[in-house]
Short mmCIF file of C-alpha atoms in Angstrom, two decimals:
data_model
loop_
_atom_site.label_atom_id
_atom_site.label_comp_id
_atom_site.label_asym_id
_atom_site.label_seq_id
_atom_site.Cartn_x
_atom_site.Cartn_y
_atom_site.Cartn_z
CA MET A 1 25.35 -25.74 12.06
CA ALA A 2 27.61 -24.38 9.35
CA ARG A 3 30.73 -22.67 10.56
CA GLY A 4 32.11 -21.51 7.19
CA GLY A 5 32.83 -17.78 6.95
CA ASP A 6 31.40 -15.14 9.21
CA GLN A 7 27.84 -15.47 7.97
CA LEU A 8 25.58 -16.68 10.77
CA GLY A 9 24.20 -20.21 10.51
CA VAL A 10 20.70 -19.07 11.42
CA LEU A 11 20.66 -16.59 8.51
CA ILE A 12 22.03 -19.14 6.05
CA ALA A 13 19.30 -21.57 7.15
CA LEU A 14 16.65 -18.89 6.49
CA ASP A 15 18.12 -18.03 3.08
CA ALA A 16 18.31 -21.66 2.01
CA ALA A 17 14.99 -22.81 3.53
CA LYS A 18 12.51 -24.43 1.20
CA THR A 19 9.11 -22.75 0.92
CA GLN A 20 7.18 -23.97 3.95
CA TRP A 21 3.83 -23.49 5.65
CA TYR A 22 5.16 -20.72 7.92
CA HIS A 23 5.94 -18.60 4.84
CA PHE A 24 2.25 -18.66 3.87
CA THR A 25 1.02 -17.93 7.40
CA ALA A 26 3.44 -14.98 7.53
CA ILE A 27 2.03 -13.66 4.22
CA VAL A 28 -1.54 -13.81 5.54
CA ILE A 29 -0.69 -12.31 8.96
CA ALA A 30 1.36 -9.50 7.43
CA GLY A 31 -1.01 -9.09 4.49
CA MET A 32 -4.15 -8.59 6.59
CA GLY A 33 -2.82 -5.20 7.65
CA PHE A 34 -2.62 -4.24 3.97
CA PHE A 35 -6.06 -5.63 3.33
CA THR A 36 -7.39 -3.24 5.99
CA ASP A 37 -5.22 -0.39 4.71
CA ALA A 38 -6.59 -0.63 1.19
CA TYR A 39 -10.15 -1.27 2.37
CA ASP A 40 -10.14 1.82 4.56
CA LEU A 41 -8.28 4.18 2.24
CA PHE A 42 -10.41 3.34 -0.78
CA SER A 43 -13.82 2.69 0.79
CA ILE A 44 -13.99 6.37 1.73
CA ALA A 45 -14.26 7.13 -2.01
CA ASN A 46 -17.48 5.07 -2.09
CA VAL A 47 -19.15 7.09 0.64
CA THR A 48 -18.02 10.70 0.04
CA LYS A 49 -20.92 11.38 -2.35
CA LEU A 50 -23.36 10.07 0.26
CA LEU A 51 -21.81 12.28 2.97
CA GLY A 52 -22.29 15.27 0.64
CA ARG A 53 -25.99 14.45 0.20
CA ILE A 54 -26.66 13.83 3.90
CA TYR A 55 -24.85 16.84 5.35
CA TYR A 56 -24.54 19.42 2.55
CA THR A 57 -27.82 19.38 0.56
CA HIS A 58 -29.55 22.80 0.55
CA GLU A 59 -33.32 22.91 0.20
CA GLY A 60 -34.50 23.84 -3.26
CA ALA A 61 -31.08 23.25 -4.92
CA PRO A 62 -31.29 21.77 -8.45
CA LYS A 63 -28.53 19.21 -7.67
CA PRO A 64 -27.96 17.14 -4.50
CA GLY A 65 -25.27 18.40 -2.10
CA THR A 66 -21.58 17.55 -2.51
CA LEU A 67 -18.77 17.97 -0.01
CA PRO A 68 -17.27 21.49 -0.22
CA PRO A 69 -13.68 21.48 -1.60
CA ASN A 70 -11.97 21.94 1.78
CA VAL A 71 -14.10 19.20 3.41
CA SER A 72 -13.55 16.78 0.54
CA CYS A 73 -9.80 17.42 0.80
CA ALA A 74 -9.87 16.83 4.54
CA VAL A 75 -11.87 13.58 4.38
CA ASN A 76 -9.77 12.14 1.55
CA GLY A 77 -6.41 13.47 2.67
CA VAL A 78 -6.34 13.27 6.45
CA ALA A 79 -5.79 9.49 6.50
CA LEU A 80 -2.90 9.94 4.04
CA CYS A 81 -1.31 12.56 6.35
CA GLY A 82 -1.68 10.13 9.27
CA THR A 83 -0.12 7.37 7.18
CA LEU A 84 2.91 9.52 6.35
CA ALA A 85 3.47 10.33 10.03
CA GLY A 86 2.97 6.66 11.00
CA GLN A 87 5.47 5.41 8.41
CA LEU A 88 8.24 7.66 9.73
CA PHE A 89 7.47 7.07 13.41
CA PHE A 90 6.87 3.30 13.39
CA GLY A 91 9.64 2.74 10.83
CA TRP A 92 12.10 4.30 13.28
CA LEU A 93 10.52 2.50 16.25
CA GLY A 94 10.72 -0.88 14.46
CA ASP A 95 14.52 -0.55 14.33
CA LYS A 96 14.76 0.68 17.92
CA LEU A 97 12.42 -1.74 19.76
CA GLY A 98 12.14 -4.64 17.33
CA ARG A 99 9.61 -5.49 14.65
CA LYS A 100 7.38 -7.68 16.76
CA LYS A 101 6.88 -5.30 19.71
CA VAL A 102 5.57 -2.54 17.48
CA TYR A 103 3.59 -4.81 15.17
CA GLY A 104 0.64 -5.50 17.48
CA LEU A 105 0.38 -1.80 18.36
CA THR A 106 -0.20 -0.72 14.74
CA LEU A 107 -2.92 -3.33 14.29
CA ALA A 108 -4.73 -2.38 17.53
CA LEU A 109 -4.66 1.27 16.44
CA MET A 110 -6.18 0.32 13.06
CA VAL A 111 -9.01 -1.71 14.60
CA VAL A 112 -9.98 0.93 17.18
CA SER A 113 -9.83 3.81 14.68
CA SER A 114 -11.80 1.88 12.04
CA LEU A 115 -14.64 1.29 14.47
CA ALA A 116 -14.46 4.85 15.81
CA SER A 117 -14.64 6.44 12.33
CA GLY A 118 -17.98 4.69 11.82
CA LEU A 119 -19.21 6.02 15.16
CA SER A 120 -18.42 9.67 14.33
CA PHE A 121 -20.53 11.73 16.71
CA GLY A 122 -23.08 14.47 16.31
CA LYS A 123 -25.92 15.38 14.01
CA SER A 124 -24.40 18.54 12.53
CA ALA A 125 -22.17 18.41 9.45
CA LYS A 126 -19.32 20.05 11.36
CA GLY A 127 -19.46 17.59 14.28
CA VAL A 128 -19.60 14.46 12.13
CA ILE A 129 -16.92 15.51 9.64
CA SER A 130 -14.54 16.75 12.39
CA THR A 131 -14.71 13.51 14.40
CA LEU A 132 -14.52 11.43 11.21
CA CYS A 133 -11.34 13.27 10.20
CA PHE A 134 -9.87 12.92 13.69
CA PHE A 135 -10.32 9.13 13.76
CA ARG A 136 -9.22 8.74 10.14
CA PHE A 137 -5.95 10.48 10.98
CA TRP A 138 -5.23 7.89 13.68
CA LEU A 139 -6.38 5.11 11.39
CA GLY A 140 -3.82 6.36 8.88
CA PHE A 141 -1.18 6.52 11.62
CA GLY A 142 -1.69 2.80 12.35
CA ILE A 143 -1.75 1.97 8.64
CA GLY A 144 1.52 3.88 8.19
CA GLY A 145 3.26 1.66 10.72
CA ASP A 146 2.20 -1.41 8.81
CA TYR A 147 4.16 -0.46 5.67
CA PRO A 148 7.74 -0.65 6.99
CA LEU A 149 7.01 -3.38 9.54
CA SER A 150 5.18 -5.82 7.25
CA ALA A 151 7.74 -5.42 4.46
CA THR A 152 10.69 -5.82 6.81
CA ILE A 153 9.24 -8.80 8.65
CA MET A 154 8.45 -10.61 5.40
CA SER A 155 11.84 -9.90 3.83
CA GLU A 156 13.63 -11.11 6.98
CA TYR A 157 11.55 -14.30 7.18
CA ALA A 158 11.74 -15.20 3.49
CA ASN A 159 14.29 -17.35 1.70
CA LYS A 160 16.60 -15.94 -0.95
CA LYS A 161 14.97 -17.58 -3.93
CA THR A 162 11.36 -16.45 -3.50
CA ARG A 163 11.74 -13.39 -1.27
CA GLY A 164 10.43 -10.97 -3.92
CA ALA A 165 7.26 -13.01 -4.45
CA PHE A 166 6.59 -13.24 -0.70
CA ILE A 167 6.95 -9.49 -0.07
CA ALA A 168 4.88 -8.75 -3.19
CA ALA A 169 2.19 -11.21 -1.98
CA VAL A 170 1.88 -9.28 1.30
CA PHE A 171 1.39 -6.10 -0.72
CA ALA A 172 -1.02 -7.83 -3.12
CA MET A 173 -3.50 -8.22 -0.26
CA GLN A 174 -4.19 -4.53 -0.98
CA GLY A 175 -5.92 -5.62 -4.17
CA PHE A 176 -8.31 -7.82 -2.20
CA GLY A 177 -8.88 -4.96 0.25
CA ILE A 178 -9.96 -2.64 -2.60
CA LEU A 179 -12.14 -5.39 -4.06
CA VAL A 180 -13.83 -6.26 -0.75
CA GLY A 181 -14.31 -2.52 -0.08
CA GLY A 182 -16.31 -2.36 -3.30
CA ILE A 183 -18.24 -5.58 -2.60
CA VAL A 184 -19.19 -4.57 0.97
CA SER A 185 -20.39 -1.19 -0.36
CA LEU A 186 -22.46 -3.02 -3.00
CA ILE A 187 -24.06 -5.40 -0.50
CA VAL A 188 -24.86 -2.72 2.11
CA SER A 189 -26.23 -0.21 -0.43
CA THR A 190 -28.34 -2.87 -2.20
CA ALA A 191 -29.83 -4.07 1.09
CA PHE A 192 -30.74 -0.53 2.19
CA ASP A 193 -31.98 0.46 -1.28
CA HIS A 194 -34.40 -2.48 -1.27
CA ALA A 195 -35.47 -2.00 2.34
CA TYR A 196 -36.08 1.75 2.08
CA LYS A 197 -37.42 2.63 -1.37
CA ALA A 198 -36.73 6.24 -2.38
CA PRO A 199 -37.39 8.27 -5.56
CA PRO A 200 -34.52 9.98 -7.49
CA TYR A 201 -33.53 13.49 -6.40
CA ASN A 202 -35.13 15.24 -9.41
CA VAL A 203 -38.52 13.61 -8.61
CA ASP A 204 -38.62 14.41 -4.89
CA PRO A 205 -35.45 15.95 -3.37
CA LYS A 206 -36.47 15.39 0.26
CA ALA A 207 -37.69 11.80 -0.11
CA SER A 208 -34.60 10.79 -2.16
CA LEU A 209 -32.57 10.80 1.07
CA VAL A 210 -34.00 8.38 3.65
CA PRO A 211 -32.85 8.92 7.29
CA GLU A 212 -31.43 5.35 7.34
CA ALA A 213 -28.83 6.36 4.70
CA ASP A 214 -26.73 7.63 7.62
CA TYR A 215 -26.15 3.99 8.66
CA VAL A 216 -24.84 3.00 5.21
CA TRP A 217 -21.53 4.86 5.29
CA ARG A 218 -20.96 3.97 8.96
CA ILE A 219 -21.38 0.21 8.35
CA ILE A 220 -19.10 0.34 5.29
CA LEU A 221 -16.31 2.10 7.21
CA MET A 222 -16.58 -0.07 10.35
CA PHE A 223 -16.32 -3.35 8.47
CA GLY A 224 -12.64 -2.54 7.84
CA ALA A 225 -11.88 -3.50 11.44
CA VAL A 226 -13.07 -7.10 11.07
CA PRO A 227 -10.22 -8.76 9.10
CA ALA A 228 -7.56 -6.91 11.12
CA ALA A 229 -9.07 -7.96 14.44
CA LEU A 230 -9.12 -11.60 13.31
CA THR A 231 -5.33 -11.69 12.79
CA TYR A 232 -4.35 -9.86 16.01
CA TYR A 233 -3.78 -13.07 18.00
CA TRP A 234 -1.51 -14.57 15.33
CA ARG A 235 0.46 -11.37 15.05
CA MET A 236 1.26 -11.48 18.75
CA LYS A 237 2.36 -15.14 18.49
CA MET A 238 4.92 -14.48 15.70
CA PRO A 239 8.51 -14.65 16.97
CA GLU A 240 10.83 -11.69 16.39
CA THR A 241 12.76 -12.01 13.12
CA ALA A 242 16.16 -13.73 13.45
CA ARG A 243 17.88 -10.90 11.60
CA TYR A 244 16.72 -8.35 14.15
CA THR A 245 17.47 -10.58 17.14
CA ALA A 246 20.94 -11.55 15.89
CA LEU A 247 22.17 -8.49 13.98
CA VAL A 248 20.54 -5.66 15.95
CA ALA A 249 19.69 -7.01 19.42
CA ARG A 250 22.83 -9.25 19.22
CA ASN A 251 21.21 -12.22 20.92
CA ALA A 252 22.38 -15.28 18.97
CA LYS A 253 20.82 -17.79 21.36
CA GLN A 254 17.32 -16.33 21.07
CA ALA A 255 17.58 -16.06 17.27
CA ALA A 256 18.64 -19.72 16.99
CA GLN A 257 15.85 -20.84 19.36
CA ASP A 258 13.12 -18.91 17.51
CA MET A 259 14.16 -20.11 14.07
CA SER A 260 14.67 -23.71 15.22
CA LYS A 261 10.95 -23.74 16.06
CA VAL A 262 9.92 -22.02 12.85
CA LEU A 263 12.14 -23.98 10.44
CA GLN A 264 11.97 -27.22 12.46
CA VAL A 265 15.71 -27.80 12.23
CA GLU A 266 18.46 -27.77 14.83
CA ILE A 267 20.33 -24.44 14.68
CA GLU A 268 23.43 -23.65 16.67
CA ALA A 269 23.68 -20.33 18.52
CA GLU A 270 26.89 -18.54 17.47
CA GLN A 271 27.32 -15.70 19.93
CA GLU A 272 31.03 -15.22 19.16
CA LYS A 273 30.21 -14.54 15.48
CA VAL A 274 27.51 -12.04 16.47
CA ASP A 275 30.00 -10.26 18.75
CA ALA A 276 32.62 -10.24 15.97
CA MET A 277 30.13 -8.73 13.51
CA ALA A 278 29.20 -6.03 16.03
CA VAL A 279 32.68 -4.50 16.07
CA LYS A 280 32.99 -4.19 12.29
CA ASP A 281 32.87 -0.63 10.91
CA ASN A 282 30.33 -1.50 8.24
CA ASN A 283 27.88 -2.67 10.94
CA SER A 284 27.92 0.46 13.05
CA PHE A 285 27.31 3.56 10.89
CA GLY A 286 24.04 5.41 11.46
CA LEU A 287 21.51 6.93 9.08
CA PHE A 288 22.89 10.50 9.15
CA THR A 289 26.53 9.60 8.48
CA ARG A 290 28.89 10.03 5.55
CA GLU A 291 29.33 6.28 5.33
CA PHE A 292 25.57 5.74 4.90
CA ALA A 293 25.45 8.46 2.23
CA ARG A 294 28.38 6.82 0.41
CA ARG A 295 26.96 3.29 0.51
CA HIS A 296 23.21 3.83 0.36
CA GLY A 297 22.56 7.52 -0.36
CA LEU A 298 21.71 7.04 -4.04
CA HIS A 299 19.67 3.93 -3.22
CA LEU A 300 17.55 5.91 -0.76
CA LEU A 301 17.17 8.73 -3.29
CA GLY A 302 16.03 6.15 -5.87
CA THR A 303 13.49 4.42 -3.59
CA THR A 304 12.01 7.70 -2.30
CA THR A 305 11.69 9.52 -5.64
CA THR A 306 10.23 6.57 -7.57
CA TRP A 307 7.63 5.95 -4.84
CA PHE A 308 6.81 9.68 -4.66
CA LEU A 309 6.25 9.97 -8.43
CA LEU A 310 4.27 6.74 -8.69
CA ASP A 311 1.86 7.65 -5.89
CA ILE A 312 1.05 11.05 -7.40
CA ALA A 313 -0.42 9.22 -10.40
CA TYR A 314 -1.71 6.15 -8.55
CA TYR A 315 -3.62 7.80 -5.73
CA SER A 316 -5.04 10.68 -7.72
CA SER A 317 -6.54 8.19 -10.19
CA ASN A 318 -7.73 5.76 -7.53
CA LEU A 319 -9.30 8.16 -5.03
CA PHE A 320 -11.12 10.10 -7.70
CA GLN A 321 -12.31 7.24 -9.87
CA LYS A 322 -15.89 8.36 -9.26
CA ASP A 323 -15.15 11.81 -10.76
CA ILE A 324 -13.56 10.21 -13.80
CA TYR A 325 -16.58 7.93 -14.31
CA THR A 326 -18.96 10.88 -14.07
CA SER A 327 -16.95 12.97 -16.53
CA ILE A 328 -17.06 10.21 -19.19
CA GLY A 329 -20.74 9.64 -18.45
CA TRP A 330 -20.41 6.18 -16.91
CA LEU A 331 -22.41 7.33 -13.88
CA PRO A 332 -25.72 9.12 -14.51
CA PRO A 333 -26.09 12.70 -13.19
CA ALA A 334 -26.53 12.76 -9.39
CA ALA A 335 -30.04 14.24 -9.66
CA GLU A 336 -31.26 11.10 -11.49
CA MET A 337 -30.47 8.77 -8.55
CA ASN A 338 -31.49 8.54 -4.92
CA ALA A 339 -28.76 8.79 -2.26
CA ILE A 340 -28.25 5.07 -1.56
CA HIS A 341 -28.45 4.02 -5.21
CA GLU A 342 -25.61 6.43 -5.97
CA VAL A 343 -23.34 4.55 -3.51
CA TYR A 344 -24.27 1.35 -5.36
CA ARG A 345 -23.37 2.81 -8.77
CA VAL A 346 -20.01 4.23 -7.62
CA ALA A 347 -19.10 0.96 -5.85
CA ARG A 348 -20.08 -1.11 -8.90
CA ALA A 349 -17.77 0.90 -11.14
CA GLN A 350 -14.86 0.63 -8.67
CA THR A 351 -15.34 -3.11 -8.19
CA LEU A 352 -15.24 -3.70 -11.95
CA ILE A 353 -11.98 -1.75 -12.33
CA ALA A 354 -10.50 -3.63 -9.33
CA LEU A 355 -11.48 -7.00 -10.80
CA CYS A 356 -10.20 -6.25 -14.29
CA GLY A 357 -7.07 -4.22 -13.67
CA THR A 358 -6.02 -3.85 -10.07
CA VAL A 359 -6.10 -7.38 -8.61
CA PRO A 360 -4.58 -9.23 -11.62
CA GLY A 361 -1.70 -6.71 -11.75
CA TYR A 362 -0.63 -7.45 -8.16
CA TRP A 363 -0.55 -11.20 -8.72
CA PHE A 364 1.34 -10.89 -12.01
CA THR A 365 4.07 -9.22 -9.97
CA VAL A 366 4.01 -12.05 -7.41
CA ALA A 367 4.35 -14.60 -10.22
CA PHE A 368 7.17 -12.92 -12.17
CA ILE A 369 9.21 -10.77 -9.75
CA ASP A 370 11.79 -13.47 -8.99
CA TYR A 371 12.21 -14.28 -12.69
CA LEU A 372 12.14 -10.87 -14.38
CA GLY A 373 13.65 -8.99 -11.45
CA ARG A 374 12.50 -5.84 -9.64
CA PHE A 375 14.30 -3.39 -11.94
CA PHE A 376 12.75 -4.68 -15.18
CA ILE A 377 9.20 -4.80 -13.75
CA GLN A 378 9.47 -1.27 -12.37
CA LEU A 379 10.85 0.19 -15.60
CA MET A 380 8.27 -1.64 -17.70
CA GLY A 381 5.41 -0.52 -15.43
CA PHE A 382 6.41 3.15 -15.54
CA PHE A 383 6.81 2.95 -19.32
CA PHE A 384 3.34 1.50 -19.97
CA MET A 385 1.68 3.82 -17.43
CA THR A 386 3.20 6.75 -19.35
CA VAL A 387 2.00 5.36 -22.68
CA PHE A 388 -1.59 4.71 -21.50
CA MET A 389 -1.91 8.04 -19.68
CA PHE A 390 -0.85 9.89 -22.84
CA ALA A 391 -3.20 7.72 -24.89
CA LEU A 392 -6.07 8.74 -22.57
CA ALA A 393 -5.10 12.40 -22.38
CA ILE A 394 -4.22 13.49 -25.89
CA PRO A 395 -7.46 12.41 -27.64
CA TYR A 396 -9.46 13.07 -24.42
CA HIS A 397 -12.47 14.55 -26.26
CA HIS A 398 -12.68 11.36 -28.35
CA TRP A 399 -13.00 9.21 -25.18
CA THR A 400 -15.82 11.32 -23.72
CA GLN A 401 -18.14 10.48 -26.64
CA LYS A 402 -20.66 7.82 -25.77
CA GLU A 403 -19.53 5.20 -28.32
CA HIS A 404 -15.90 5.29 -27.10
CA ARG A 405 -16.48 4.96 -23.35
CA ILE A 406 -15.66 1.26 -23.22
CA GLY A 407 -12.30 2.02 -24.87
CA PHE A 408 -11.61 4.63 -22.20
CA LEU A 409 -12.30 2.13 -19.42
CA VAL A 410 -10.09 -0.52 -21.03
CA MET A 411 -7.18 1.95 -21.22
CA TYR A 412 -7.85 3.16 -17.68
CA SER A 413 -7.86 -0.45 -16.41
CA LEU A 414 -4.57 -1.13 -18.22
CA THR A 415 -2.99 1.88 -16.50
CA PHE A 416 -3.89 0.28 -13.14
CA PHE A 417 -2.75 -3.13 -14.30
CA PHE A 418 0.74 -1.81 -15.14
CA ALA A 419 0.90 0.25 -11.95
CA ASN A 420 0.46 -2.95 -9.94
CA PHE A 421 2.44 -5.19 -12.29
CA GLY A 422 5.07 -2.50 -12.01
CA PRO A 423 6.20 0.25 -9.66
CA ASN A 424 3.34 0.07 -7.14
CA ALA A 425 4.57 -3.37 -6.04
CA THR A 426 8.33 -3.01 -6.64
CA THR A 427 8.66 0.30 -4.77
CA PHE A 428 7.33 -1.60 -1.73
CA VAL A 429 9.60 -4.64 -2.16
CA VAL A 430 13.02 -3.09 -2.84
CA PRO A 431 13.48 -0.83 0.25
CA ALA A 432 12.88 -3.90 2.45
CA GLU A 433 15.87 -5.66 0.87
CA ILE A 434 18.73 -3.26 0.16
CA PHE A 435 19.40 -1.53 3.51
CA PRO A 436 21.21 -2.89 6.63
CA ALA A 437 19.09 -4.69 9.25
CA ARG A 438 19.51 -1.98 11.90
CA LEU A 439 18.23 0.71 9.47
CA ARG A 440 15.93 -1.40 7.28
CA SER A 441 12.62 -0.48 8.87
CA THR A 442 13.57 3.24 9.11
CA CYS A 443 14.65 3.43 5.44
CA HIS A 444 11.51 1.64 4.32
CA GLY A 445 9.49 4.09 6.42
CA ILE A 446 11.25 7.06 4.78
CA SER A 447 10.70 5.63 1.27
CA SER A 448 7.03 4.88 1.88
CA ALA A 449 6.51 8.30 3.53
CA ALA A 450 7.87 9.89 0.35
CA GLY A 451 5.26 7.84 -1.50
CA LYS A 452 2.52 9.12 0.77
CA ALA A 453 3.73 12.67 0.21
CA GLY A 454 3.17 11.95 -3.49
CA ALA A 455 -0.27 10.56 -2.68
CA ILE A 456 -1.14 13.79 -0.82
CA VAL A 457 0.05 15.87 -3.78
CA GLY A 458 -2.00 13.62 -6.07
CA ALA A 459 -5.11 13.63 -3.89
CA PHE A 460 -5.20 17.37 -3.19
CA GLY A 461 -3.71 18.56 -6.48
CA PHE A 462 -5.91 16.36 -8.68
CA LEU A 463 -9.07 17.55 -6.93
CA TYR A 464 -8.45 21.15 -7.97
CA ALA A 465 -6.53 20.58 -11.22
CA SER A 466 -9.13 18.31 -12.82
CA GLN A 467 -11.96 20.87 -12.46
CA SER A 468 -13.25 22.01 -15.83
CA LYS A 469 -12.64 25.49 -17.22
CA ASP A 470 -16.35 25.57 -18.10
CA PRO A 471 -18.26 26.75 -14.95
CA SER A 472 -21.35 24.61 -15.77
CA LYS A 473 -19.27 21.39 -15.62
CA ARG A 474 -17.47 22.28 -12.39
CA ASP A 475 -18.35 20.97 -8.93
CA ALA A 476 -19.94 23.60 -6.67
CA GLY A 477 -17.45 25.80 -4.83
CA TYR A 478 -14.35 24.88 -6.86
CA PRO A 479 -12.19 27.35 -8.78
CA ALA A 480 -11.40 26.68 -12.46
CA GLY A 481 -8.75 24.00 -12.90
CA ILE A 482 -6.73 22.95 -15.93
CA GLY A 483 -9.33 20.32 -16.84
CA MET A 484 -9.16 16.52 -16.95
CA LYS A 485 -7.14 16.37 -20.19
CA ASP A 486 -4.20 18.49 -18.99
CA THR A 487 -4.27 16.78 -15.59
CA LEU A 488 -3.83 13.38 -17.25
CA ILE A 489 -0.91 14.77 -19.29
CA LEU A 490 0.74 15.96 -16.04
CA LEU A 491 0.32 12.49 -14.50
CA ALA A 492 1.88 10.89 -17.60
CA VAL A 493 4.90 13.19 -17.24
CA CYS A 494 5.30 12.10 -13.57
CA ASN A 495 5.43 8.46 -14.70
CA CYS A 496 7.98 9.30 -17.38
CA VAL A 497 10.30 10.97 -14.81
CA GLY A 498 9.84 7.87 -12.60
CA MET A 499 11.51 5.78 -15.31
CA PHE A 500 14.70 7.81 -15.02
CA PHE A 501 14.88 7.64 -11.22
CA THR A 502 14.41 3.85 -11.41
CA LEU A 503 18.00 3.73 -12.75
CA LEU A 504 19.27 4.58 -9.22
CA VAL A 505 17.70 1.46 -7.68
CA PRO A 506 19.83 -1.73 -7.58
CA GLU A 507 18.55 -5.17 -8.62
CA SER A 508 18.08 -7.35 -5.53
CA LYS A 509 16.90 -10.60 -7.15
CA GLY A 510 18.53 -13.79 -5.85
CA LYS A 511 20.93 -12.17 -3.35
CA SER A 512 20.89 -12.55 0.41
CA LEU A 513 19.91 -9.47 2.46
CA GLU A 514 23.41 -9.30 3.96
CA GLU A 515 25.03 -9.31 0.51
CA LEU A 516 22.74 -6.47 -0.59
CA SER A 517 23.30 -4.32 2.47
CA GLY A 518 27.05 -5.05 2.67
CA GLU A 519 26.78 -6.31 6.26
CA ASN A 520 29.24 -9.13 5.59
CA GLU A 521 31.23 -7.35 2.88
CA GLU A 522 34.68 -7.77 4.45
CA ASP A 523 34.27 -11.54 4.47
CA GLU A 524 33.72 -11.65 0.75
CA GLU A 525 36.76 -9.46 0.13
CA ALA A 526 38.88 -11.66 2.34
CA GLY A 527 37.96 -14.56 0.14
CA VAL A 528 36.31 -16.60 2.87
CA ILE A 529 33.85 -19.35 1.97
CA THR A 530 31.13 -18.00 -0.34
CA THR A 531 27.49 -17.86 0.63
CA SER A 532 26.52 -20.67 -1.73
CA GLU A 533 29.20 -22.96 -0.25
CA GLN A 534 27.97 -22.01 3.22
CA GLN A 535 24.43 -22.87 2.22
CA GLN A 536 25.46 -26.30 0.99
CA THR A 537 27.17 -26.93 4.32
CA ALA A 538 24.15 -25.53 6.11
CA SER A 539 21.69 -27.79 4.35
CA SER A 540 23.87 -30.82 4.97
CA ARG A 541 24.23 -29.95 8.67
CA THR A 542 20.64 -28.97 9.53
CA VAL A 543 18.87 -31.89 11.06
CA PRO A 544 15.09 -32.15 11.34
CA VAL A 545 13.93 -31.97 14.95
#
């Protein structure tokens, strides 16, 4: 294997590898976690209205029950709080114990919690909601671990040329998760609606809620465990990434063995190089050191702030789609539907938005990220999100009129399209590339936890802020907010600020991970053989097994 310079042969082989079958299996194995994440986080939006009807309808009330503000906050937000904790904890653990060891644990936690949230105990509202929140916290905790680990594993497995597309493809599985969440809700609600016919609430309040409706939300939530459980075996079979084994665990022999199998080439173990790299100053500083602050402080500030600002806008819009549809009149008033049919109508609206805006946006990023670069896509995404949010907010009254509703939905879909063909994907990709191997998972965990903090601000803040000043249009139990129009203006401002913080984030297109993190910086300064020369040697010296 190539001996030029101090760069390890096994890493050069990974950087120069042609796109192979193992890249695609890695995308699916890593992506299934995200599929489950998105399914679980967004399917709850389809069932919250049903939970309100089942557990909070008062006899003789003119409208069916809705979740009280504090309960709605808890059900929507508790998984996000769990995710934030999981990102920090598993991000740190992934650098301490290795990516692979922790990877199966996060998936097992997701599967168990998904099933358990559908089995929430008790007949009383308090019992069901408390156990649901408890299991959704742990579901979020498992989901949180998947963010830093999946991104890091994919970036460390990928080659230099298409690394951005591979990491973005893992993240793009979220789009399918949201879509399948909508489709499963549609299928389950249609089946139950046909099997148990019920009149609308305003015809017969009691008969509009059939006892079997309690199964609907449970089945929808439990289905999230299925795709994750299917990939568990493959996750456990994945070898540890060579970058962790060589650069952090310092076991050159194991790294060469693992990657020889994966790449199907002969790779030489170079223990002396690994030992030499270990003693360098730029491979030993920790996270809370002056050296880290000097080299990567601004990068970390850039990745955390952009993710924080994006998620305020992204999650508040996504989790409360159903409220937005109702306020523009896309969903009929709750009293005109029975309980199960309402789930169908909410899910149908979400599935349409996912199909038109969300899913295409993710795959546009996958297609163009290695051509346009991360920086350009992120800046462009923030810019268009700002434009469309202002375009929705300023003439808001115009959009609420019946003849303009389609225009509103087109603009709303475009906002999602540019979130996903923009900062929602790039904020996930970049932190997995620009930090040193021994801190990569931790820094990605910190960045994504900042994002989840934004999601919590968005989810809780939006719920109260978007309430109308007119008491007749407000949900029961909520104080007056600033109204939907001003809330949308606030979200547009968040996106605008995100554009400025994007300037702190470096472009990582086409560079090796070690170049980006400065782990072999001295070699370049000393004028040793360049990476491209090493790669040529590497490709001429790697022999198929």
